[in-house]
Structure formats: structure tokens, C-alpha cells
mmCIF file of C-alpha atoms and ligand atoms in Angstrom:
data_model
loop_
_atom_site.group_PDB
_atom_site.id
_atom_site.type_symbol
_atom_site.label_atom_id
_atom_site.label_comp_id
_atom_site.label_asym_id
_atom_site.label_seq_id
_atom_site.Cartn_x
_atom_site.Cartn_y
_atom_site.Cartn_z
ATOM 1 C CA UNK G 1 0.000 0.000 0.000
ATOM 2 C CA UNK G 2 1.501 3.405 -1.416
ATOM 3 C CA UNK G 3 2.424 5.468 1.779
ATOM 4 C CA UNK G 4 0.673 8.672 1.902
ATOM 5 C CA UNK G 5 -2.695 6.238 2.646
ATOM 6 C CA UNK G 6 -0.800 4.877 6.255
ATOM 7 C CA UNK G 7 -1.549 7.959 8.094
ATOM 8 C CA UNK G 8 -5.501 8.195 6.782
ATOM 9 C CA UNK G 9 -5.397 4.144 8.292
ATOM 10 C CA UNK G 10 -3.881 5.486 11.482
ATOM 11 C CA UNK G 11 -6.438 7.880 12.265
ATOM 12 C CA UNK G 12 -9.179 5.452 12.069
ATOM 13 C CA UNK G 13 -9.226 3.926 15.192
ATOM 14 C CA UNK G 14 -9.115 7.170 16.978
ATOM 15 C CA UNK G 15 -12.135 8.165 14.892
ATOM 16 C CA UNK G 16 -14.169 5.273 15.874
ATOM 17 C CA UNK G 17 -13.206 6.127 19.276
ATOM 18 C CA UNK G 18 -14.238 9.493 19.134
ATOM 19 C CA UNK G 19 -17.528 8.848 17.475
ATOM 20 C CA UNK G 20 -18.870 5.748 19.329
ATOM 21 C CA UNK G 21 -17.858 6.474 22.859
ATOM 22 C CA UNK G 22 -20.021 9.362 22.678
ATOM 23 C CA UNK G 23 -23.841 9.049 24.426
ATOM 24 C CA UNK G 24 -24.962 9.253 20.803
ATOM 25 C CA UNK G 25 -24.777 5.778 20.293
ATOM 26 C CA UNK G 26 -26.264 3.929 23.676
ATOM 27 C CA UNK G 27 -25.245 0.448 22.304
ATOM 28 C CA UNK G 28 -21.868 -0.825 22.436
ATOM 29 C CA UNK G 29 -20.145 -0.627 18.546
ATOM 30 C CA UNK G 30 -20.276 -4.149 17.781
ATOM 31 C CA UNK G 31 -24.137 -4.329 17.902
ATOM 32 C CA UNK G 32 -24.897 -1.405 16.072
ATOM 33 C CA UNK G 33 -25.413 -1.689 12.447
ATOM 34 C CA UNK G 34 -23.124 1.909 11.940
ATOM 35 C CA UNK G 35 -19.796 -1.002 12.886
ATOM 36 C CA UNK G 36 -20.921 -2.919 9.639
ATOM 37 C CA UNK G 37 -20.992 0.385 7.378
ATOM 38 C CA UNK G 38 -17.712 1.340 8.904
ATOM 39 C CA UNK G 39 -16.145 -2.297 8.147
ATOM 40 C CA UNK G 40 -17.417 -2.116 4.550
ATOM 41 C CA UNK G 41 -16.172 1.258 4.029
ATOM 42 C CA UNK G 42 -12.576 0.900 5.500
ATOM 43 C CA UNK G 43 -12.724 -2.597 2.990
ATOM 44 C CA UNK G 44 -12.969 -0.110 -0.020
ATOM 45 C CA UNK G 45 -12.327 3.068 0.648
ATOM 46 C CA UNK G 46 -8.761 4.289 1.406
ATOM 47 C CA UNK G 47 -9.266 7.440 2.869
ATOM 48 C CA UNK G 48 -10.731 8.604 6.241
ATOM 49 C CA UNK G 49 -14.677 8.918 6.256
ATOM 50 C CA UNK G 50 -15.779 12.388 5.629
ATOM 51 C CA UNK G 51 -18.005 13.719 8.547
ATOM 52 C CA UNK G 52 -20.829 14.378 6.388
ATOM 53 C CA UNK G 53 -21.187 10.316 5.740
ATOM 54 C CA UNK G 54 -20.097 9.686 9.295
ATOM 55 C CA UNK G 55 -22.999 11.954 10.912
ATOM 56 C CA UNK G 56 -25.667 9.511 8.615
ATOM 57 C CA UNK G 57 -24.605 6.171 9.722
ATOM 58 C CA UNK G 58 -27.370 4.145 10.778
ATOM 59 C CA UNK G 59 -28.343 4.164 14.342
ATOM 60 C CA UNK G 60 -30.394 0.327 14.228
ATOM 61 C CA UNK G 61 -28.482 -1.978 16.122
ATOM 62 C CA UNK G 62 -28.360 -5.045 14.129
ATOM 63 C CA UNK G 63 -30.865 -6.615 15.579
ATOM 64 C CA UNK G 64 -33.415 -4.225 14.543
ATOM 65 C CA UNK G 65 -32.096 -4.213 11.336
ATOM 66 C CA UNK G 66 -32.369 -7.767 10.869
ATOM 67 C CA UNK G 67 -35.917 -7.169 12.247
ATOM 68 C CA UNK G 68 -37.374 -4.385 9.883
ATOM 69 C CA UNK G 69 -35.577 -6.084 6.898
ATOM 70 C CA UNK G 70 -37.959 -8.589 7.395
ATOM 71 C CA UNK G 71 -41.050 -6.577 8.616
ATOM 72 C CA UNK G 72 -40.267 -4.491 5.230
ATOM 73 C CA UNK G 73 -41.207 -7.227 3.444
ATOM 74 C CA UNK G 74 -44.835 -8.267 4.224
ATOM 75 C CA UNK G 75 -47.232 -6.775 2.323
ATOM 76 C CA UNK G 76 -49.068 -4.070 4.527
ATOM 77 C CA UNK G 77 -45.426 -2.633 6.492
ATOM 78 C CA UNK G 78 -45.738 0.823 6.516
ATOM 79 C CA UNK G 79 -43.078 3.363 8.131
ATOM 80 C CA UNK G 80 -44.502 4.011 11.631
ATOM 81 C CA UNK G 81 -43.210 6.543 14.073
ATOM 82 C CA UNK G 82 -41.375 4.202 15.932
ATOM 83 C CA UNK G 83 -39.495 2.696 12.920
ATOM 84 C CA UNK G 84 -38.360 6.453 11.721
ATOM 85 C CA UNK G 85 -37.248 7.200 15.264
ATOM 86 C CA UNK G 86 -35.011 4.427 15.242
ATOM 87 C CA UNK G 87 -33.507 4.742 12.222
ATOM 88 C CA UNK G 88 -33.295 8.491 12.474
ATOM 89 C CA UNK G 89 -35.817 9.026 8.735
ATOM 90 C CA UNK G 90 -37.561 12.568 8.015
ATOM 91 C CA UNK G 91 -40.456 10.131 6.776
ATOM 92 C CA UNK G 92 -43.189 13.547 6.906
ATOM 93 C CA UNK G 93 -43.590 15.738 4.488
ATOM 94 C CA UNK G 94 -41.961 19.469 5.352
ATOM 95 C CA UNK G 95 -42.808 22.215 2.822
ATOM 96 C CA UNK G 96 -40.030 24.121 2.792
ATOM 97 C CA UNK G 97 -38.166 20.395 1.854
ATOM 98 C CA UNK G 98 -39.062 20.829 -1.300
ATOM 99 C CA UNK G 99 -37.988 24.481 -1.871
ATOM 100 C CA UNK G 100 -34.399 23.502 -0.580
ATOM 101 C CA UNK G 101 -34.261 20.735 -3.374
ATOM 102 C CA UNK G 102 -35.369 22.562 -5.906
ATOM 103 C CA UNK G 103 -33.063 25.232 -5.071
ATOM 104 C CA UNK G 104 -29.941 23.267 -4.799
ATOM 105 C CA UNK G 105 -29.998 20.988 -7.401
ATOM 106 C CA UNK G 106 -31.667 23.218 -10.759
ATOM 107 C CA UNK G 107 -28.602 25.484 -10.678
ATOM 108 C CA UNK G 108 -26.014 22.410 -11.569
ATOM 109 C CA UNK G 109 -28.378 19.989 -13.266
ATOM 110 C CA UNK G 110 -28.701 18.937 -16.136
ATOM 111 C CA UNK G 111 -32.351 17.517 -16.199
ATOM 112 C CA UNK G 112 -34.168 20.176 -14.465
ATOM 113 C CA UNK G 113 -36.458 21.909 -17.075
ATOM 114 C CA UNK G 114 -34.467 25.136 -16.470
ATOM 115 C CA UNK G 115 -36.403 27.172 -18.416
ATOM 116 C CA UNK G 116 -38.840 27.552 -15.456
ATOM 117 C CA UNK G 117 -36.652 29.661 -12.830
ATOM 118 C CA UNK G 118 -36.324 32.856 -13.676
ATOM 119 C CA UNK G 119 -32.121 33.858 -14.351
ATOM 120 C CA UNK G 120 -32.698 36.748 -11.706
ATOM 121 C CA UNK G 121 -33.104 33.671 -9.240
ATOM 122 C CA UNK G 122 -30.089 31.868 -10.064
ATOM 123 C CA UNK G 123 -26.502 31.603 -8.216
ATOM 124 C CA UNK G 124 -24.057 34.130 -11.126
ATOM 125 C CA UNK G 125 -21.326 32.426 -9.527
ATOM 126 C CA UNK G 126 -22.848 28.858 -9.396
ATOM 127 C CA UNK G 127 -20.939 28.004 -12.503
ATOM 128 C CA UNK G 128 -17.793 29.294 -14.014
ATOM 129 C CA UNK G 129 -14.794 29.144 -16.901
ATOM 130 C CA UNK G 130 -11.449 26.821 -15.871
ATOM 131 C CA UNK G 131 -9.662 30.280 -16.498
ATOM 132 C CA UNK G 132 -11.030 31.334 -13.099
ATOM 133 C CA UNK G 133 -9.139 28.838 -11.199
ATOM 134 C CA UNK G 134 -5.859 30.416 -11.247
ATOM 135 C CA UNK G 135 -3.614 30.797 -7.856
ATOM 136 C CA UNK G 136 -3.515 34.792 -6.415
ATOM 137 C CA UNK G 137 -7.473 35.320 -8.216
ATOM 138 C CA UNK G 138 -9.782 36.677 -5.820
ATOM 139 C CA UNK G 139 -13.205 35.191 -6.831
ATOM 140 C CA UNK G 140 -16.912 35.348 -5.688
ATOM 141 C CA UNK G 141 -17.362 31.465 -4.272
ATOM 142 C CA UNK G 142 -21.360 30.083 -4.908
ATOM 143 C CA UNK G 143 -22.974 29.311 -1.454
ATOM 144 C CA UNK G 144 -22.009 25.737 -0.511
ATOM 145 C CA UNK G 145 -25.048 25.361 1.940
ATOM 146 C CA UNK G 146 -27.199 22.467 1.795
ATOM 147 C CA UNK G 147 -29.813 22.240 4.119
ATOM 148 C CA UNK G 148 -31.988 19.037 3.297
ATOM 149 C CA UNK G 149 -33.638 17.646 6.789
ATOM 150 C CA UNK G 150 -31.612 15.483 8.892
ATOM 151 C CA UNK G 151 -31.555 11.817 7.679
ATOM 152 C CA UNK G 152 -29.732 8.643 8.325
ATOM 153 C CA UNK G 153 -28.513 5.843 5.561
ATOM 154 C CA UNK G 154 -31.282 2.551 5.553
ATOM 155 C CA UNK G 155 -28.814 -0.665 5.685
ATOM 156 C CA UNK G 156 -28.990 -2.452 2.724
ATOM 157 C CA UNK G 157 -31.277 -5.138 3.806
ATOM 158 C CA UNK G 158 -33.904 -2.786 4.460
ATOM 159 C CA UNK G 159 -33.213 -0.361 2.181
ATOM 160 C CA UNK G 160 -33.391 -2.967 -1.019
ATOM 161 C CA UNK G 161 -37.042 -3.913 -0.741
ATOM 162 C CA UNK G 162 -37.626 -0.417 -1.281
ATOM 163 C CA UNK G 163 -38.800 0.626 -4.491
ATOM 164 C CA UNK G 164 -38.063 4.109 -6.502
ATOM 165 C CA UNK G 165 -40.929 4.683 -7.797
ATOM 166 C CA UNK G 166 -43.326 7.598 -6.708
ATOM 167 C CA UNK G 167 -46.011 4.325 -5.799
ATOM 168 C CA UNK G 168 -43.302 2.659 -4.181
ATOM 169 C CA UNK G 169 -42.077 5.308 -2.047
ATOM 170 C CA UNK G 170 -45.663 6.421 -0.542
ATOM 171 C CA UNK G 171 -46.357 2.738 0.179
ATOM 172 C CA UNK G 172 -43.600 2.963 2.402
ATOM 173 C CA UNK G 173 -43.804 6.289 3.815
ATOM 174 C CA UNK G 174 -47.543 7.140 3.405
ATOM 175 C CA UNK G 175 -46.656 10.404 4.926
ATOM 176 C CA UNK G 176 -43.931 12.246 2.602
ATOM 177 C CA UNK G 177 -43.737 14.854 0.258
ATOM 178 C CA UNK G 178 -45.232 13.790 -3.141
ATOM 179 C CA UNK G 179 -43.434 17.069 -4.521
ATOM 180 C CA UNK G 180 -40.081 16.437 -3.155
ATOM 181 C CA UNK G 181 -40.503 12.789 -3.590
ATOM 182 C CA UNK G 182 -40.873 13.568 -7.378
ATOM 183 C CA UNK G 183 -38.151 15.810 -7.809
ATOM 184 C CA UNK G 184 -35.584 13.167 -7.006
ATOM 185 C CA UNK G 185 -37.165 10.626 -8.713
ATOM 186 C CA UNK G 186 -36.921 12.751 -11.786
ATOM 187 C CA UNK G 187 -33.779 12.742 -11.614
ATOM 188 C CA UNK G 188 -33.464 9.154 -10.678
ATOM 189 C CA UNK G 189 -34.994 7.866 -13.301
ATOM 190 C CA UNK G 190 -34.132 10.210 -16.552
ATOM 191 C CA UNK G 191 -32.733 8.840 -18.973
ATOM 192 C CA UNK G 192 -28.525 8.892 -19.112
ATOM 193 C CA UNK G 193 -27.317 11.471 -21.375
ATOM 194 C CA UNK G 194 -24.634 10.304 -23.170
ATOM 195 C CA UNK G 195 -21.358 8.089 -22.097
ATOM 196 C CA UNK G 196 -22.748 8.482 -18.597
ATOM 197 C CA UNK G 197 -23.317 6.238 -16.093
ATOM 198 C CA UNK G 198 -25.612 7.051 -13.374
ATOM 199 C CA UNK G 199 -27.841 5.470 -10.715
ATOM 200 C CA UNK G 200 -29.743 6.896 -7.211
ATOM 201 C CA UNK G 201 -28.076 4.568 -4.824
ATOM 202 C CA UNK G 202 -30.648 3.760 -1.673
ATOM 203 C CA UNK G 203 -27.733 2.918 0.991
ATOM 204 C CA UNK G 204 -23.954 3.516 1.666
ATOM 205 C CA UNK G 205 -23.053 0.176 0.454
ATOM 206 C CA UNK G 206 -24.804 0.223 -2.961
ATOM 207 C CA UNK G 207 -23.095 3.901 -3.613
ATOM 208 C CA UNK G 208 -19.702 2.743 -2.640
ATOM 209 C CA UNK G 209 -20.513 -0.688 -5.132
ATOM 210 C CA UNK G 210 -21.436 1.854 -7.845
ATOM 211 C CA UNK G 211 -18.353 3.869 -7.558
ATOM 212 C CA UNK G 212 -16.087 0.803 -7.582
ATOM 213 C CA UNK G 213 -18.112 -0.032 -11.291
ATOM 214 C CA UNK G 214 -18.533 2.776 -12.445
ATOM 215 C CA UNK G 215 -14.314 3.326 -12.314
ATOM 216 C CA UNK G 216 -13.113 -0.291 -12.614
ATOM 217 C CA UNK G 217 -11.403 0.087 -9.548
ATOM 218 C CA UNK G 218 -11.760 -2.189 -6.240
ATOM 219 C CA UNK G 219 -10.181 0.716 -3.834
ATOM 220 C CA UNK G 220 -11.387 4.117 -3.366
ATOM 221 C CA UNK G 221 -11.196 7.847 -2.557
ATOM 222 C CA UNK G 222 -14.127 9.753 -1.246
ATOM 223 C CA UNK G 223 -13.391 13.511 -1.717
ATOM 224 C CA UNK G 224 -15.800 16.534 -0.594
ATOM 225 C CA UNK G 225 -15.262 19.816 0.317
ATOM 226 C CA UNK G 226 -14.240 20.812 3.654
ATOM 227 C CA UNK G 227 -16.727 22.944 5.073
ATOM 228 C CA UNK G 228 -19.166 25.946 3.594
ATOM 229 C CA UNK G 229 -17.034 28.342 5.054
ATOM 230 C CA UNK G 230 -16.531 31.156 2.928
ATOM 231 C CA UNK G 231 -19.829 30.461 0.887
ATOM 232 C CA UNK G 232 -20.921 33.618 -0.760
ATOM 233 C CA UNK G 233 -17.941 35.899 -0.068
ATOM 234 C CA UNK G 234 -14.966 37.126 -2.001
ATOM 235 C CA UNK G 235 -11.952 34.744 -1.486
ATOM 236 C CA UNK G 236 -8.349 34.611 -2.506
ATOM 237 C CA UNK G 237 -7.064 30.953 -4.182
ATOM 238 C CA UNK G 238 -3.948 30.302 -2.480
ATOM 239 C CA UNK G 239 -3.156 26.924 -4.222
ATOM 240 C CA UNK G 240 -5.460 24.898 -6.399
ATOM 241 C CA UNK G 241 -4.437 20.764 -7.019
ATOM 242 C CA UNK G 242 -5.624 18.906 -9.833
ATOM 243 C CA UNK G 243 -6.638 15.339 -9.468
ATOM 244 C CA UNK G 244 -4.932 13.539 -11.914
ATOM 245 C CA UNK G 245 -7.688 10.631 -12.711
ATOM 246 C CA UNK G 246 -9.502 9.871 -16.008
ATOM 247 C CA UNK G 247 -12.813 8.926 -14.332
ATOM 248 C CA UNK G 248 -15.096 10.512 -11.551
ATOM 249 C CA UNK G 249 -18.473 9.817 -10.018
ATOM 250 C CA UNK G 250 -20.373 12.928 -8.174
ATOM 251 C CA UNK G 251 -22.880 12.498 -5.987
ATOM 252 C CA UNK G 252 -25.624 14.585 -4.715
ATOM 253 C CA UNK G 253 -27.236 14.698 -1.939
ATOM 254 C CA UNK G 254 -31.175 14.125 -2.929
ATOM 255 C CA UNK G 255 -34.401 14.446 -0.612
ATOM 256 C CA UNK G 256 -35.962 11.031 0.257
ATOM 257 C CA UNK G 257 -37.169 9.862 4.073
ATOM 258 C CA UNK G 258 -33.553 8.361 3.935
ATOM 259 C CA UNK G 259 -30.411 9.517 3.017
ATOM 260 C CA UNK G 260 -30.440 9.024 -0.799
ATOM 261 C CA UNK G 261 -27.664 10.936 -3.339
ATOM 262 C CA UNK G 262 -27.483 10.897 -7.119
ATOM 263 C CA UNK G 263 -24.584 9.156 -8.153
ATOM 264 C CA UNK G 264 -23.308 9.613 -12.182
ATOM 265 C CA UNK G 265 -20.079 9.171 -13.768
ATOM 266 C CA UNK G 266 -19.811 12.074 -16.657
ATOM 267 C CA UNK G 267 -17.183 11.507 -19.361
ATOM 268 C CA UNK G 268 -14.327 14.492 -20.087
ATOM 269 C CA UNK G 269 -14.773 16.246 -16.638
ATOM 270 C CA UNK G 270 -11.398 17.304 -14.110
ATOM 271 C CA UNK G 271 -11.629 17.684 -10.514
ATOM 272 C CA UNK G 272 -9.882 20.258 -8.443
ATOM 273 C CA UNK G 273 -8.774 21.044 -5.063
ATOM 274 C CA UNK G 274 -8.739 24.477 -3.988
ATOM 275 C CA UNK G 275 -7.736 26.021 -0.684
ATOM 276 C CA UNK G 276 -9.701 29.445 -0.596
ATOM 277 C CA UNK G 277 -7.844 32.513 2.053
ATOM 278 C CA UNK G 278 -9.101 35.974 2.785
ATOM 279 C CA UNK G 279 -8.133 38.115 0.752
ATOM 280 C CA UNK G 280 -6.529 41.088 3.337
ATOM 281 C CA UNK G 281 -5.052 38.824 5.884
ATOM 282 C CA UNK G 282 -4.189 35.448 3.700
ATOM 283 C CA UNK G 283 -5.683 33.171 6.469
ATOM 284 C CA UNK G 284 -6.651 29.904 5.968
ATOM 285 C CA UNK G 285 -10.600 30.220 5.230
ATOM 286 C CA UNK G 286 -11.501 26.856 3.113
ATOM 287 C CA UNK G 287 -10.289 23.872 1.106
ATOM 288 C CA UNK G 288 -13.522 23.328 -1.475
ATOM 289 C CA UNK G 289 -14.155 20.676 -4.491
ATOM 290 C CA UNK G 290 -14.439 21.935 -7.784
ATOM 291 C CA UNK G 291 -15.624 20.123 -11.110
ATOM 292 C CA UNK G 292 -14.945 21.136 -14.670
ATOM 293 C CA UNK G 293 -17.126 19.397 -17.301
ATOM 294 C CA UNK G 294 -15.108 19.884 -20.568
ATOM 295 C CA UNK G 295 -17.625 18.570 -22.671
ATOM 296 C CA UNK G 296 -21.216 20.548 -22.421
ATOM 297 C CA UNK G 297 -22.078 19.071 -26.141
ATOM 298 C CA UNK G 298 -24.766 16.487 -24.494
ATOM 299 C CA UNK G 299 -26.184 19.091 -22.090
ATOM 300 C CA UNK G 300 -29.181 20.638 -23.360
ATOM 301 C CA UNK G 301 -29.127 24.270 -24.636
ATOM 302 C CA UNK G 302 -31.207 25.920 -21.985
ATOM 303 C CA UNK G 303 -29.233 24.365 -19.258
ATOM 304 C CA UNK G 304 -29.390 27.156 -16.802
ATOM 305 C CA UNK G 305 -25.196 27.016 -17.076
ATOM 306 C CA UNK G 306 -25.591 28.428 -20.566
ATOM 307 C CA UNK G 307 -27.529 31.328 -19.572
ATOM 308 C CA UNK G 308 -24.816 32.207 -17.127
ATOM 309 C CA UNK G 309 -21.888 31.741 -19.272
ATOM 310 C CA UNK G 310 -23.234 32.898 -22.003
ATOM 311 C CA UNK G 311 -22.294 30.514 -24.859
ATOM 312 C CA UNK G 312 -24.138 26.632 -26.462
ATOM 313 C CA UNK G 313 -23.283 23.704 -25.886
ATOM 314 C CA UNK G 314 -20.430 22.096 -26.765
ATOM 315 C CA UNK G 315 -18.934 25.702 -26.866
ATOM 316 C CA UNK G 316 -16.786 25.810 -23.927
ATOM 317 C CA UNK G 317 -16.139 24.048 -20.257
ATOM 318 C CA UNK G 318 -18.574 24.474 -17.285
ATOM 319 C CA UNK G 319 -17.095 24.155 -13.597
ATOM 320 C CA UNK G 320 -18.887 24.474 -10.688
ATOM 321 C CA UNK G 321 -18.073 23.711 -6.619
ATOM 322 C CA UNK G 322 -19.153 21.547 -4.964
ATOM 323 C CA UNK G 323 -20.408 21.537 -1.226
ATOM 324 C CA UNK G 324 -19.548 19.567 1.863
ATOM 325 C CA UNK G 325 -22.152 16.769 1.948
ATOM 326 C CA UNK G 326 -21.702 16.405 -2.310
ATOM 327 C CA UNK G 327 -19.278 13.267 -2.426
ATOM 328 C CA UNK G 328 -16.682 12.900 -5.601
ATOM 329 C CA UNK G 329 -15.250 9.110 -5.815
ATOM 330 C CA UNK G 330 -11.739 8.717 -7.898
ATOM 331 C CA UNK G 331 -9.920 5.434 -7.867
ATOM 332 C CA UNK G 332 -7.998 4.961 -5.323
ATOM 333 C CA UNK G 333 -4.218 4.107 -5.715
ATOM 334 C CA UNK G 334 -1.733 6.326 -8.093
ATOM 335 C CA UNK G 335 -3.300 9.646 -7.988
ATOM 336 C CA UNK G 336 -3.015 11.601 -4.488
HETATM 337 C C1 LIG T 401 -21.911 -4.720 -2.874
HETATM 338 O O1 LIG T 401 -21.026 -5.608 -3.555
HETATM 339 C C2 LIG T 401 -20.732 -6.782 -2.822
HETATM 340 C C3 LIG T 401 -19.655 -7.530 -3.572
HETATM 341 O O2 LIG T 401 -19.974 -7.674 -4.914
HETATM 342 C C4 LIG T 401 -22.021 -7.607 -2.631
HETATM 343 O O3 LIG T 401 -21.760 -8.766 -1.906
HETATM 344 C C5 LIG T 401 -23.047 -6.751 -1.899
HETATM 345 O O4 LIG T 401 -24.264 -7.432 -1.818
HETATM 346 C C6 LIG T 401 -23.239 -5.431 -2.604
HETATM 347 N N1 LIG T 401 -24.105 -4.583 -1.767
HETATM 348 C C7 LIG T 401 -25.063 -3.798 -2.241
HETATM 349 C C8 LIG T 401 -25.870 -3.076 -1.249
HETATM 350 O O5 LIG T 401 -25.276 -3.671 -3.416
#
């Protein structure tokens, strides 16, 4: 194993430490369901898990995992108050849920019918030209705030009799938001532009199995930005680092009653690091994602990117950030 991945091994027991001493988690590690995800993860991922996966492991212990994987499937299970508690679900509808999904995902989308928000509306800064990213530019950085409702990942068991459809979603959770329900689902099930790859994965696991596909690779990196520090203001690039990897899979955070993301591999795009300072005082401020499609000729011409760069597709490259709960997956190995 190349070096530089010893230290991100070495801080992993400390990390469970940390995380499941704490009254958070009542039952001793081994009996919680969270000690499976972590043992699956640590098989395939070489880096440390971010916090924004960490906070969303499931709470079940395994025996109540075992239990509702069963209970799931009879006929008539529906997702009671008890069962949400427990596994920590937002299974009832909140309006303003589906504002906060419609506003973070039609700005850097492309399947959103665009044409319906208003430009006025719109992030400027939510997508830009590579010939921004330059080290000493001072640049406007998009708001990195996501604010879907508290959720925790379903294990796999449960989470694969589950079906995502709008009918198979309000079977289980009679009581959540048709609206919001729909709006992932649309993206969900659209159809894959072309040469990508793309799925809505319904648990930890099944994202982490997608990655590994989707890349050809058994080992992983999970990358995400560091905080949302800094969203919205005026910031000084002190150094920017290019991944040097041929494939990538994104994934958004989506609203479901679980924690659900959007997962797609798109052809020709780059991934940066870039640590953000203030501008006056050069102090530390952020270290945020950033993803450069090179290739907008698939994207459709009212893509709400087009409007704000101002050219077609197939024209020129679109980059955008990406926030702290987004996840970007490279192969692990060569390329840190
Ligand atoms: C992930 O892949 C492993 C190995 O192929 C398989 O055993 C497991 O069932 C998969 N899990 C999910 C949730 O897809």
C-alpha cells in the first residue's frame, strides 16, 4: 500500500473512538449496524470517512435491522413513528423540503427543465470558466449550503425492498412529500445522457458498489469539500491541485425519508482542489471541491449554465463547486 494512505489508516481507530464512545450511540459498537458500514467502508475506501457520511450512519443496532428487513417485506409494512425514530428518517412531508431541493440541485443539473426559474433567481457564480481557477485570483465562491432535513442511511437489507418509484415510495412512507418525492425521482430515473453512467443509490453500500463499477477500480477515494465556510464571499485561491484521474463519479445529496444521493459518472470532466484565504489577511478560510465538465455538447441548450456563461453547448467548459455533503469518488491508488 503506497504510503501517503498509512496515516488516513492510522487515524481510524481514533475516529471510531471518538464517534462511538459518545452518548450518541447507547449500544456498544459491535451491535450497532453503523460497525458494519464502517467495516465495509474501511474494505474499499482508502481514505478517512468524511463527517458528512459519518454523521448519517445508521443508528439500528443489528438486531433491529435484521428485524425491519424482514417486517419491510410483508405486504401491509408501513413506516410508523417508531421505525423512523429508530432509524433516524424525516419520513413527513416538510414544505419548505421541497424548496431547498429545488433550489440546490436546478442550478447544476442537467435535467431540471431550467427554463422555469427565472435567471434573476439563479446563483451568477454557481458556474464558471477553468480560467477562473488560477492561484492569487480573488473570486466570488457560490454558497455551498445544503440544508436538506436530517436523515440517516437505511442498511442495505432494508433499504433494497424499497422501491423508486413515486407508488413505491408512498407505500412505504404514506406520509412524505409527493413534490419532493418527485423531484428526485426525476432525476433518478431520466434517462442517461450520453457516455454516462448514473444510478440513485438507496444505501452507503450500494453507492460505494457503484463507484467501484462505475471506475473499474476495487479501492477508493471519497473527496468533498471541507466545510461551507466562505460560501458567498470574495476569497483569494492560495493553491489549487488537480486530481490527476480519467474517471469521476459525483454524488448529490437528494431528498428522500432516507439519506439518498445521485450518483453519475460524466465523461471528459477534471476535478480540483482548492484552498480558498481571505483576501486582506491570507488566512486559511476553506479547502472546497471543484468540477470542470469539458464537454457541455450532451447538455441541453437551456441548461441554466448556458444562460450564465453565455455561450451553447459544446462551446466551452462548465465548472462548478461543490459543497460539503456532495461526495466525488476517484480510484484509489496512483493519484493523491
Ligand atoms: C456490494 O457488492 C458486494 C460484492 O460484490 C455484494 O456482496 C453486496 O451485496 C453489494 N451490496 C449492495 C448493497 O449492493
Amino acid at each position: 500500500m503506497a504510503q501517503p494512505f498509512a496515516n488516513f489508516l492510522l487515524s481510524f481507530p481514533i475516529f471510531l473512538i471518538l464517534t462511538f464512545t459518545s452518548s450518541a450511540f447507547p449500544h456498544p459498537l459491535s451491535s450497532s449496524f453503523a460497525s458494519t458500514e464502517i467495516n465495509f467502508w474501511s474494505a474499499n475506501v482508502l481514505n478517512k470517512m468524511p463527517e458528512a457520511i459519518s454523521k448519517k450512519l445508521s443508528p439500528l443496532t443489528k438486531h433491529e435491522s435484521e428485524y425491519y428487513a424482514e417486517t419491510i417485506s410483508k405486504d401491509n409494512f408501513e413506516a410508523d413513528l417508531k421505525f423512523c425514530s429508530l432509524a433516524k428518517l424525516a419520513c413527513s412531508a416538510v414544505l419548505d423540503d421541497i424548496k431547498v431541493v429545488k433550489q440546490s440541485y436546478t442550478t447544476r443539473n442537467v435535467y431540471m427543465d431550467n427554463k422555469a426559474i427565472p435567471l434573476e433567481k439563479v446563483d451568477p457564480f454557481s458556474f464558471f470558466r477553468l480560467s477562473i481557477l488560477k492561484e492569487g485570483n480573488t473570486i466570488h465562491l457560490s454558497d455551498l449550503k445544503a440544508s436538506l432535513p436530517y436523515r440517516a442511511f437505511l442498511p442495505p437489507q432494508i433499504a433494497s425492498k424499497i422501491t423508486l418509484t413515486s407508488k413505491g415510495i408512498a407505500k412505504i412512507f404514506p406520509e412524505s412529500s409527493k413534490e419532493a418525492v418527485g423531484t428526485t425521482l426525476s432525476y433518478c430515473n431520466a434517462a442517461a445522457i450520453k457516455g454516462e453512467l448514473k444510478v440513485c443509490p438507496k444505501s452507503l453500500e450500494e453507492m460505494i458498489n457503484f463507484s467501484k463499477s462505475a471506475l473499474g477500480k476495487n479501492k477508493l477515494l471519497a473527496l468533498t469539500s471541507k466545510s461551507t465556510r466562505g460560501s458567498g464571499e470574495e476569497l483569494k485561491i492560495e493553491k489549487i491541485k488537480q486530481f490527476d484521474v480519467e474517471k469521476i463519479v459525483a454524488c448529490h445529496e437528494m431528498y428522500l425519508p432516507f439519506a439518498t444521493y445521485f450518483c453519475h459518472s460524466l465523461p471528459s470532466s477534471r476535478i480540483y482542489s482548492v484552498d480558498f484565504v481571505e483576501p486582506k489577511s491570507g488566512a486559511p478560510v476553506n479547502t472546497v471541491l471543484a468540477m470542470c465538465h469539458m464537454d457541455t455538447s450532451p447538455w441541453p441548450a437551456d441548461h441554466v449554465a448556458f444562460q450564465i456563461l453565455k455561450f451553447g453547448p459544446g462551446q466551452g467548459e462548465a465548472c462548478h463547486w461543490s459543497n460539503e455533503i456532495d461526495l466525488a469518488w476517484i480510484a484509489g491508488g496512483e493519484n493523491m
